[in-house]
Coordinates of C-alpha atoms in Angstrom, one line a residue:
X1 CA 12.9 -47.2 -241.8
X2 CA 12.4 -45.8 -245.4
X3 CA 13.6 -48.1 -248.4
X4 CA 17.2 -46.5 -248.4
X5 CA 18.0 -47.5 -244.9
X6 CA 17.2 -44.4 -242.9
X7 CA 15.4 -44.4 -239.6
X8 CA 12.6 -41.7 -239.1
X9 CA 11.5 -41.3 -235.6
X10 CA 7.4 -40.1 -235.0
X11 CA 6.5 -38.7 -231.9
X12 CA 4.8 -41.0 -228.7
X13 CA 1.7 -39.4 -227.7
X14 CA -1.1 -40.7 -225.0
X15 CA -3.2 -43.6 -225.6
X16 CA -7.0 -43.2 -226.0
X17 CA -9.0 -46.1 -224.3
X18 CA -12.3 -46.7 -226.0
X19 CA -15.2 -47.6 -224.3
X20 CA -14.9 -50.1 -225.5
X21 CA -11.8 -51.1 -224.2
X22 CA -12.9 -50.3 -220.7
X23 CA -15.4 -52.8 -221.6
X24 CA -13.4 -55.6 -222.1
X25 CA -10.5 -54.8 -219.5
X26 CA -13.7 -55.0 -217.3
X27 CA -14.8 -58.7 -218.7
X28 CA -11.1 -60.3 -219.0
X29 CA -10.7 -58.6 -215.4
X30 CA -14.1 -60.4 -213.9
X31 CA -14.5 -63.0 -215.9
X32 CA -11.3 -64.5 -218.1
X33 CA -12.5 -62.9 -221.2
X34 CA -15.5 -65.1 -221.9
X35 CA -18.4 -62.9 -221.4
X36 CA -20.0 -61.1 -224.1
X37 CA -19.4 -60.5 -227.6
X38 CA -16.5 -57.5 -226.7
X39 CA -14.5 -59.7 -224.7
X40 CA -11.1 -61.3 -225.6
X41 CA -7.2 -61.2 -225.7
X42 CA -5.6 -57.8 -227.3
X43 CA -4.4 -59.8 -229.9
X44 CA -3.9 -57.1 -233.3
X45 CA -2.1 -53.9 -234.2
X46 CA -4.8 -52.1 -236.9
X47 CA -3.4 -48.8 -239.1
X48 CA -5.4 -46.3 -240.6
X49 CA -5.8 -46.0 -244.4
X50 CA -4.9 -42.5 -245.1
X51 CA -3.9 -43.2 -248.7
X52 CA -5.9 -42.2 -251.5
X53 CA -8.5 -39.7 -250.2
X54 CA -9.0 -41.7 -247.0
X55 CA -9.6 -40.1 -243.8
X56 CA -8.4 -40.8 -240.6
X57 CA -10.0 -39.0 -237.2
X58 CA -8.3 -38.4 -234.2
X59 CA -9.8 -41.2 -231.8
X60 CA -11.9 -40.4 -228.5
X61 CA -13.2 -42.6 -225.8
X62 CA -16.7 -42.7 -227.5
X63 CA -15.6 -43.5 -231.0
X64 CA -17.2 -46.4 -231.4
X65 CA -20.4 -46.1 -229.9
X66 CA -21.1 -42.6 -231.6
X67 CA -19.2 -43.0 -235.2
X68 CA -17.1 -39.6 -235.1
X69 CA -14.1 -41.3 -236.3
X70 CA -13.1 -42.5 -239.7
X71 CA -11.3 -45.7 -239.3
X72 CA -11.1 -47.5 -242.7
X73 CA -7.6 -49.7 -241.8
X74 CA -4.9 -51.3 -244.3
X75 CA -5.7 -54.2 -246.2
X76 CA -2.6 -56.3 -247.9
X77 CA 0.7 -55.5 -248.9
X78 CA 1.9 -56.9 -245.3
X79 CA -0.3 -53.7 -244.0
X80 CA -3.3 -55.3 -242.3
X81 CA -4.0 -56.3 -239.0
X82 CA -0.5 -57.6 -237.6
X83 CA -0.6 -60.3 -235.1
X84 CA 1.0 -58.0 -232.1
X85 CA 4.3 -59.3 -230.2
X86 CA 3.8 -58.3 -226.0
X87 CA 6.8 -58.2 -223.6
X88 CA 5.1 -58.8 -220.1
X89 CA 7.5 -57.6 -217.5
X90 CA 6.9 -59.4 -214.1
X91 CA 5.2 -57.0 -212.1
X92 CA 6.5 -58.3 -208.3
X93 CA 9.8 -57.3 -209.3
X94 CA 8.8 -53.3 -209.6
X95 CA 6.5 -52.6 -206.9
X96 CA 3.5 -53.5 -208.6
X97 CA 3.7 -51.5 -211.3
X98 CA 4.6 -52.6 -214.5
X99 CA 4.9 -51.3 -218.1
X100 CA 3.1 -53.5 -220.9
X101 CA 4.7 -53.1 -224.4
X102 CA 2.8 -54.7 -227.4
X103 CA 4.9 -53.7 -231.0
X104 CA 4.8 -55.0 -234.5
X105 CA 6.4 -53.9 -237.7
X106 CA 4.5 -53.6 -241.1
X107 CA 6.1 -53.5 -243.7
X108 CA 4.8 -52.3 -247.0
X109 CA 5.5 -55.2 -249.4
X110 CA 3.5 -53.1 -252.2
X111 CA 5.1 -50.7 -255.1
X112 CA 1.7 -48.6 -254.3
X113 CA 2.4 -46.1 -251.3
X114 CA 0.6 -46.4 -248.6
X115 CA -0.4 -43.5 -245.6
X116 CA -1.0 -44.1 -242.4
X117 CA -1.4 -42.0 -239.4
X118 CA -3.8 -43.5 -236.8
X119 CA -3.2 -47.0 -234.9
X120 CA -5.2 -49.3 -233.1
X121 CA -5.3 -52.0 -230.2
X122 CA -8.2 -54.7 -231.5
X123 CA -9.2 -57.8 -229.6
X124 CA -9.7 -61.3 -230.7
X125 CA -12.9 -60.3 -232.2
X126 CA -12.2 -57.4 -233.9
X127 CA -13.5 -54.5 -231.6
X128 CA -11.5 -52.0 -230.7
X129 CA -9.4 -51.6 -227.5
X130 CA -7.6 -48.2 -227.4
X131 CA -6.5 -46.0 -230.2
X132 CA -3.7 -42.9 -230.7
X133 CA -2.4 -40.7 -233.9
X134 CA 1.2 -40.2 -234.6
X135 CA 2.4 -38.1 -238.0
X136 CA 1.6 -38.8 -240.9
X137 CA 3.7 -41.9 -242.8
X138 CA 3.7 -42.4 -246.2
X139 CA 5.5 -46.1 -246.6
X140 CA 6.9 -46.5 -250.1
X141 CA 7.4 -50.1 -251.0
X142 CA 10.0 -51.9 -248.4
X143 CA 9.4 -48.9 -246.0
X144 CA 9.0 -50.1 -242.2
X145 CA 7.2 -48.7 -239.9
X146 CA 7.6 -49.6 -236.0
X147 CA 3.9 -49.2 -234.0
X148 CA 5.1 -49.7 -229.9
X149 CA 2.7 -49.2 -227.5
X150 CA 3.5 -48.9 -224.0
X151 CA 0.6 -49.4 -221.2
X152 CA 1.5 -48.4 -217.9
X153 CA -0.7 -50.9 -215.5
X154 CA -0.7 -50.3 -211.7

């Protein structure tokens, strides 16, 4: 929501699963999350710092292994890292399949605008899980913006 109230709705695109993301779905899947420095818990919802002559790149699998994308994320004004809220369905009751949601709300708490247009899933220890773009957003102070990601697992 902007600061008068109104709801603006951005797009929902495909996610983009980093390496390393495979990485550490492959060490919570075989070993509870506790090998190697890329494991842990999806725990944060990172934005993209597209405010003053930032840049943020459209992420690919290889991102962080190769450095093609510039990922400088919001700092302060209640736009950092957000601790991100998960609704787990229970998969037995829908065939097996189940679809994953992990959301937060920032919202920017600062009279400077900030411009986001990039988000990320990060782990526990700060590496990178997945990644996807949605429109540009400029947030003037008290604007809201909803991230929801939705991860289909079979």
């Amino acid at each position: 929501t902007d600061s008068e109230g109104n709801i603006i709705n951005h797009e929902c695109s495909s996610n983009v699963l980093y390496t390393q993301g495979a990485n550490i779905t492959r060490d919570l899947l075989i070993s509870g999350g506790r090998i190697g420095a890329i494991s842990g818990n999806i725990t944060y919802i990172s934005l993209c710092n597209a405010s003053a002559n930032q840049s943020c790149g459209t992420p690919t699998a290889n991102d962080e292994y190769i450095g093609t994308t510039n990922f400088s994320a919001l700092q302060g004004c209640g736009m950092g890292n957000q601790s991100a809220l998960t609704v787990i369905p229970a998969i037995g009751d829908i065939g097996g399949q189940a679809n994953l949601t992990i959301y937060q709300t920032f919202t920017n708490s600062c009279a400077l605008e900030m411009s986001t247009n990039v988000t990320r899933l990060v782990n526990q220890s700060g590496f990178p899980f997945a990644g996807n773009t949605f429109t540009l957003a400029n947030l003037s102070q008290n604007d809201q913006l909803l991230i929801n990601w939705t991860i289909n697992v079979q």
